[in-house]
Coordinates of C-alpha atoms in Angstrom, one line a residue:
M595 CA 79.8 112.4 118.9
P596 CA 82.3 112.6 121.8
R597 CA 86.0 112.8 120.8
D598 CA 86.9 109.5 122.3
T599 CA 84.3 107.7 120.2
L600 CA 85.5 109.1 116.9
T601 CA 88.2 107.4 114.9
R602 CA 90.5 108.7 112.3
E603 CA 89.0 106.3 109.8
Q604 CA 85.5 107.7 110.4
I605 CA 86.8 111.2 109.9
V606 CA 88.6 110.4 106.7
R607 CA 85.7 108.5 105.2
T608 CA 83.3 111.4 106.0
A609 CA 85.8 113.9 104.7
I610 CA 85.8 112.1 101.3
E611 CA 82.0 112.2 101.3
L612 CA 82.2 116.0 102.0
L613 CA 84.8 116.5 99.4
D614 CA 82.8 114.6 96.8
A615 CA 79.8 116.8 97.6
E616 CA 81.3 120.2 98.1
G617 CA 84.8 120.1 96.7
L618 CA 88.1 121.1 98.3
D619 CA 86.9 124.6 99.1
G620 CA 83.9 123.1 101.0
L621 CA 86.0 121.0 103.3
N622 CA 86.5 122.5 106.8
M623 CA 86.4 121.2 110.3
R624 CA 83.1 122.8 111.2
S625 CA 81.3 121.2 108.3
L626 CA 83.0 117.9 108.9
G627 CA 82.0 118.1 112.6
K628 CA 78.3 118.7 111.7
R629 CA 78.3 115.6 109.5
L630 CA 79.8 113.6 112.4
D631 CA 77.8 115.3 115.1
A632 CA 81.0 116.3 116.8
A633 CA 82.8 119.5 117.7
A634 CA 85.3 120.9 115.2
T635 CA 88.0 120.7 117.9
A636 CA 87.6 116.9 117.9
M637 CA 88.7 116.8 114.3
Y638 CA 92.0 118.4 115.1
W639 CA 92.7 115.9 117.8
H640 CA 92.6 113.1 115.2
V641 CA 93.9 114.7 112.0
E642 CA 95.9 117.7 113.2
N643 CA 94.9 120.1 110.4
K644 CA 93.1 120.4 107.0
D645 CA 96.2 119.8 105.0
N646 CA 96.9 116.5 106.8
L647 CA 93.2 115.6 106.4
V648 CA 93.4 116.2 102.7
R649 CA 96.5 114.0 102.5
L650 CA 94.8 111.2 104.4
A651 CA 91.6 111.4 102.3
T652 CA 93.7 111.4 99.1
D653 CA 95.6 108.3 100.1
E654 CA 92.4 106.6 101.1
A655 CA 91.0 107.3 97.6
W656 CA 94.2 105.8 96.1
G657 CA 93.3 102.6 98.0
E658 CA 90.3 102.2 95.6
V659 CA 92.7 101.5 92.7
D660 CA 92.9 97.8 91.9
L661 CA 96.4 96.9 91.0
P662 CA 97.1 94.2 88.4
D663 CA 99.4 91.2 88.9
I664 CA 102.3 92.3 86.6
D665 CA 103.6 88.8 86.6
A666 CA 100.4 87.5 85.1
L667 CA 99.9 90.1 82.4
D668 CA 102.0 91.6 79.6
W669 CA 103.4 95.0 80.5
R670 CA 101.1 96.9 78.1
T671 CA 97.9 95.4 79.5
A672 CA 99.1 96.0 83.0
A673 CA 100.0 99.7 82.2
E674 CA 96.6 100.2 80.5
T675 CA 94.8 98.7 83.5
M676 CA 96.6 100.9 86.0
A677 CA 96.1 104.1 84.0
T678 CA 92.4 103.3 83.5
E679 CA 91.9 102.5 87.2
M680 CA 93.6 105.8 88.2
Y681 CA 91.4 107.7 85.7
E682 CA 88.2 106.2 87.0
M683 CA 89.2 106.9 90.6
I684 CA 90.0 110.5 89.9
S685 CA 86.7 110.8 87.9
R686 CA 84.8 109.6 91.0
H687 CA 86.6 112.1 93.2
A688 CA 86.9 115.3 91.1
W689 CA 88.6 117.2 93.9
M690 CA 91.6 115.0 93.4
V691 CA 92.6 117.1 90.4
Q692 CA 93.0 120.2 92.5
V693 CA 94.8 118.2 95.3
L694 CA 97.3 116.6 93.0
S695 CA 98.0 120.0 91.4
G696 CA 98.6 121.8 94.7
Y697 CA 99.4 119.5 97.5
L698 CA 102.3 117.2 98.3
V699 CA 100.5 113.9 98.8
Y700 CA 101.9 110.7 100.1
G701 CA 100.8 107.6 102.0
P702 CA 100.9 103.8 101.8
N703 CA 98.3 103.5 99.1
K704 CA 99.8 106.1 96.8
S705 CA 103.3 104.5 97.4
R706 CA 101.8 101.1 96.6
Y707 CA 100.6 102.4 93.2
D708 CA 103.9 104.1 92.4
D709 CA 105.9 101.0 93.3
R710 CA 103.8 98.8 91.1
V711 CA 103.8 101.0 88.1
L712 CA 107.6 101.5 88.3
A713 CA 108.1 97.8 88.7
L714 CA 106.0 97.0 85.6
F715 CA 108.0 99.4 83.4
E716 CA 111.3 98.0 84.6
K717 CA 110.0 94.5 84.0
A718 CA 109.1 95.5 80.5
G719 CA 112.7 96.4 79.8
F720 CA 113.0 100.1 80.5
D721 CA 115.9 101.2 82.7
E722 CA 115.3 103.1 85.9
T723 CA 115.4 106.6 84.3
E724 CA 113.1 105.6 81.5
A725 CA 110.7 103.9 84.0
D726 CA 110.5 107.1 85.9
Q727 CA 109.8 109.1 82.8
A728 CA 107.2 106.6 81.5
T729 CA 105.5 106.7 84.9
A730 CA 105.4 110.5 85.0
T731 CA 104.2 110.7 81.4
I732 CA 101.2 108.4 82.0
F733 CA 100.4 110.1 85.3
M734 CA 100.2 113.5 83.7
F735 CA 98.2 112.2 80.8
V736 CA 95.6 110.7 83.1
L737 CA 95.5 113.8 85.3
G738 CA 95.1 116.0 82.3
N739 CA 92.2 114.0 81.0
A740 CA 90.5 114.1 84.3
V741 CA 90.5 117.9 84.4
G742 CA 87.6 118.1 82.0
A743 CA 85.2 116.1 84.2
A744 CA 86.4 117.9 87.3
A745 CA 85.8 121.3 85.7
T746 CA 82.3 120.4 84.8
I747 CA 81.5 119.2 88.3
S748 CA 83.1 122.4 89.8
L749 CA 81.2 124.6 87.5
A750 CA 77.9 122.9 88.3
R751 CA 78.6 123.2 92.0
R752 CA 79.4 126.9 91.7
L753 CA 76.3 127.6 89.7
N754 CA 74.2 125.7 92.1
R755 CA 75.3 128.1 94.9
G756 CA 73.9 131.1 92.8
S757 CA 70.4 132.0 91.9
G758 CA 68.4 130.3 89.2
D759 CA 68.6 126.8 87.7
A760 CA 72.2 125.6 87.3
E761 CA 71.4 123.4 84.3
T762 CA 69.8 126.3 82.5
R763 CA 72.7 128.6 83.3
I764 CA 75.2 126.0 82.0
A765 CA 73.2 125.5 78.8
E766 CA 73.1 129.3 78.3
T767 CA 76.8 129.6 78.8
M768 CA 77.5 126.7 76.4
A769 CA 75.2 128.2 73.8
Q770 CA 77.2 131.5 74.0
A771 CA 80.5 129.6 73.7
T772 CA 79.2 127.7 70.7
E773 CA 78.1 130.9 69.0
V774 CA 81.6 132.3 69.3
A775 CA 83.3 129.0 68.2
M776 CA 81.0 128.6 65.1
Q777 CA 82.8 131.7 63.6
F778 CA 85.9 129.5 63.0
P779 CA 85.7 126.9 60.2
T780 CA 87.5 124.0 61.9
L781 CA 85.8 124.4 65.2
C782 CA 82.5 124.7 63.3
K783 CA 83.0 121.3 61.8
R784 CA 83.8 119.8 65.1
I785 CA 80.7 121.3 66.7
E786 CA 78.5 120.0 63.9
K787 CA 79.9 116.5 64.4
S788 CA 79.4 116.7 68.1
T789 CA 75.8 117.7 67.6
A790 CA 75.4 114.7 65.4
G791 CA 76.6 112.4 68.2
T792 CA 80.3 112.1 67.1
G793 CA 83.5 113.8 68.0
Y794 CA 85.3 114.5 71.3
N795 CA 82.5 116.1 73.2
S796 CA 80.2 113.2 72.7
A797 CA 82.7 110.6 73.8
P798 CA 85.5 111.8 76.2
D799 CA 86.2 108.3 77.4
S800 CA 87.0 107.3 73.8
S801 CA 89.4 110.1 73.6
F802 CA 91.1 108.9 76.8
A803 CA 91.4 105.4 75.4
F804 CA 92.8 106.8 72.1
G805 CA 95.4 109.0 73.9
L806 CA 96.4 106.2 76.2
A807 CA 96.8 103.7 73.3
T808 CA 99.0 106.3 71.5
L809 CA 101.2 106.8 74.5
L810 CA 101.6 103.1 75.0
D811 CA 102.3 102.7 71.2
G812 CA 105.2 105.1 71.6
L813 CA 106.6 103.3 74.6
A814 CA 106.3 100.0 72.8
D815 CA 108.2 101.5 69.8
R816 CA 111.1 102.5 72.1
L817 CA 111.4 98.9 73.3
D818 CA 111.1 97.4 69.8
G819 CA 113.8 99.8 68.6
R820 CA 116.3 98.0 70.8
K821 CA 115.8 94.6 69.3

């Protein structure tokens, strides 16, 4: 595809597809050019460099987050909606965990999210400093919960590059880890519950919901304490 027929939007969308498939380490201009049937040099013309492309792709992903109308909802429902939307977006794009941990990301979609969440906490009754702290706390909680899913995807991708069946190798590694953990009584009980279909490993989304509810309970208590 000639350079003058490419658009930045095409490159960014294709970069997200490549990132979803190969992760951050798999993103390079040559691989991107192959997907677009274009020379690698054409990528640089539109996006300058890899760091800028990652920033653009990240902000595009933030655009997938549906923001609630904070005037139509109570603050807690709005906060829960925004946190869940962010969690689901990062879960779809596991590479975001690595990006948010190592890149300075910005753009209109990310700023739109930040502006809305700050506004909802201020509307709830928090002062500016507290709104900043509440926003950061929720953000880090969501990001931390997304690490598990991202790690699983990264592990599977890495094992797929090696020899043998990736699922078999993961199962073997998990069996070895379980054997070690079973030597400790509290871990042993948790593993037995997980095997029975209960516990954290069987329902990570439930653990996310529990943790988020606990955080919001704490924020609500701070507001109630002022009454």
